[in-house]
Amino acid sequence: MNGKADTATKPEMAIVASEAAAPNKLTIGQQLEAEKRESKERRRKARQAAKSRGKTRYIYSGPYVPGGALISGGIYMEIPVIAEDIIEKIPEVKELFVKVEKYPAFKNDLKKQGTEAYRLYHYVEQSIREGALKDGK
């Protein structure tokens, strides 16, 4: 019986020994985690580089535009090219791109009736509902 137990553990011991001999091998999970960290680091560096170049960051504070062209709360380094077509049809959309520094105050104004921010938001929202972005208009 000892012979059988010894032979059963020898292959397992060989696998463990081979894994110990090759410490540089990563499991798939470890590789994915490493790739995530690298990707996150690249994005962080890109944000830092953009800041250092003096680009202004904007937050879109308007309503959702169908098709995902513009999403409320989206952060952009400049007003996106895709928004140009939307701005042609509804010029007020451009005023809903707010500099990051001014966003907290603008967000508060969105909640208060009678403010310019409130009026802009609801005008754009109504225009979208009425089909101002349709191809025929």
mmCIF file of C-alpha atoms in Angstrom, residues 18-111:
data_model
loop_
_atom_site.group_PDB
_atom_site.id
_atom_site.type_symbol
_atom_site.label_atom_id
_atom_site.label_comp_id
_atom_site.label_asym_id
_atom_site.label_seq_id
_atom_site.Cartn_x
_atom_site.Cartn_y
_atom_site.Cartn_z
ATOM 1 C CA SER A 18 8.420 22.238 -11.918
ATOM 2 C CA GLU A 19 6.251 25.179 -10.818
ATOM 3 C CA ALA A 20 8.807 26.121 -8.176
ATOM 4 C CA ALA A 21 11.567 25.961 -10.770
ATOM 5 C CA ALA A 22 9.735 28.425 -13.048
ATOM 6 C CA PRO A 23 8.671 31.294 -10.759
ATOM 7 C CA ASN A 24 8.294 33.738 -13.697
ATOM 8 C CA LYS A 25 5.222 31.959 -15.062
ATOM 9 C CA LEU A 26 2.009 33.795 -14.282
ATOM 10 C CA THR A 27 -1.431 32.312 -14.127
ATOM 11 C CA ILE A 28 -4.061 33.705 -16.467
ATOM 12 C CA GLY A 29 -5.624 35.595 -13.578
ATOM 13 C CA GLN A 30 -2.282 37.128 -12.652
ATOM 14 C CA GLN A 31 -1.674 38.112 -16.284
ATOM 15 C CA LEU A 32 -5.076 39.793 -16.488
ATOM 16 C CA GLU A 33 -4.434 41.679 -13.261
ATOM 17 C CA ALA A 34 -1.034 42.818 -14.539
ATOM 18 C CA GLU A 35 -2.607 44.007 -17.808
ATOM 19 C CA LYS A 36 -5.299 45.899 -15.849
ATOM 20 C CA ARG A 37 -2.654 47.629 -13.746
ATOM 21 C CA GLU A 38 -0.652 48.575 -16.846
ATOM 22 C CA SER A 39 -3.762 49.907 -18.597
ATOM 23 C CA LYS A 40 -4.767 51.918 -15.545
ATOM 24 C CA GLU A 41 -1.253 53.352 -15.306
ATOM 25 C CA ARG A 42 -1.282 54.331 -19.012
ATOM 26 C CA ARG A 43 -4.627 56.138 -18.566
ATOM 27 C CA ARG A 44 -3.305 57.943 -15.481
ATOM 28 C CA LYS A 45 -0.213 59.071 -17.379
ATOM 29 C CA ALA A 46 -2.331 60.230 -20.317
ATOM 30 C CA ARG A 47 -4.500 62.325 -17.989
ATOM 31 C CA GLN A 48 -1.407 63.807 -16.365
ATOM 32 C CA ALA A 49 0.135 64.589 -19.749
ATOM 33 C CA ALA A 50 -3.058 66.294 -20.914
ATOM 34 C CA LYS A 51 -3.126 68.411 -17.771
ATOM 35 C CA SER A 52 0.485 69.405 -18.219
ATOM 36 C CA ARG A 53 -0.154 70.470 -21.812
ATOM 37 C CA GLY A 54 -2.709 72.931 -20.507
ATOM 38 C CA LYS A 55 -5.777 71.369 -22.078
ATOM 39 C CA THR A 56 -9.009 72.262 -20.389
ATOM 40 C CA ARG A 57 -11.280 69.449 -19.303
ATOM 41 C CA TYR A 58 -15.025 69.782 -19.760
ATOM 42 C CA ILE A 59 -17.949 67.920 -18.252
ATOM 43 C CA TYR A 60 -21.092 67.546 -20.314
ATOM 44 C CA SER A 61 -23.910 68.591 -18.002
ATOM 45 C CA GLY A 62 -26.840 68.200 -20.343
ATOM 46 C CA PRO A 63 -29.365 65.434 -20.913
ATOM 47 C CA TYR A 64 -28.494 62.089 -22.485
ATOM 48 C CA VAL A 65 -28.346 62.232 -26.264
ATOM 49 C CA PRO A 66 -29.810 59.125 -27.930
ATOM 50 C CA GLY A 67 -27.231 56.740 -29.302
ATOM 51 C CA GLY A 68 -24.754 57.565 -26.564
ATOM 52 C CA ALA A 69 -23.258 60.490 -28.466
ATOM 53 C CA LEU A 70 -23.199 62.547 -25.271
ATOM 54 C CA ILE A 71 -23.666 61.226 -21.770
ATOM 55 C CA SER A 72 -24.383 63.475 -18.832
ATOM 56 C CA GLY A 73 -21.320 63.642 -16.591
ATOM 57 C CA GLY A 74 -18.948 62.638 -19.394
ATOM 58 C CA ILE A 75 -15.514 64.245 -19.141
ATOM 59 C CA TYR A 76 -13.842 65.504 -22.313
ATOM 60 C CA MET A 77 -10.479 67.153 -22.996
ATOM 61 C CA GLU A 78 -12.230 69.343 -25.557
ATOM 62 C CA ILE A 79 -15.686 69.533 -27.018
ATOM 63 C CA PRO A 80 -15.920 66.271 -28.991
ATOM 64 C CA VAL A 81 -16.175 66.210 -32.769
ATOM 65 C CA ILE A 82 -19.347 64.129 -32.565
ATOM 66 C CA ALA A 83 -20.995 66.994 -30.680
ATOM 67 C CA GLU A 84 -20.492 69.422 -33.579
ATOM 68 C CA ASP A 85 -23.428 67.955 -35.509
ATOM 69 C CA ILE A 86 -25.584 68.105 -32.390
ATOM 70 C CA ILE A 87 -24.499 71.702 -31.708
ATOM 71 C CA GLU A 88 -25.481 72.671 -35.260
ATOM 72 C CA LYS A 89 -29.017 71.450 -34.609
ATOM 73 C CA ILE A 90 -29.276 72.621 -30.974
ATOM 74 C CA PRO A 91 -26.693 75.405 -30.317
ATOM 75 C CA GLU A 92 -27.505 75.495 -26.580
ATOM 76 C CA VAL A 93 -25.786 72.110 -26.152
ATOM 77 C CA LYS A 94 -22.417 73.865 -26.357
ATOM 78 C CA GLU A 95 -23.246 75.876 -23.238
ATOM 79 C CA LEU A 96 -23.780 72.622 -21.314
ATOM 80 C CA PHE A 97 -20.068 71.769 -21.625
ATOM 81 C CA VAL A 98 -18.726 73.189 -18.385
ATOM 82 C CA LYS A 99 -15.115 73.489 -17.240
ATOM 83 C CA VAL A 100 -14.347 70.998 -14.486
ATOM 84 C CA GLU A 101 -13.593 73.785 -12.013
ATOM 85 C CA LYS A 102 -17.025 75.368 -12.545
ATOM 86 C CA TYR A 103 -18.991 72.111 -12.566
ATOM 87 C CA PRO A 104 -20.032 71.943 -8.863
ATOM 88 C CA ALA A 105 -21.673 75.377 -9.000
ATOM 89 C CA PHE A 106 -23.268 74.636 -12.377
ATOM 90 C CA LYS A 107 -24.635 71.338 -11.068
ATOM 91 C CA ASN A 108 -26.270 73.145 -8.158
ATOM 92 C CA ASP A 109 -27.813 75.656 -10.573
ATOM 93 C CA LEU A 110 -29.279 72.797 -12.628
ATOM 94 C CA LYS A 111 -31.493 71.941 -9.657
#
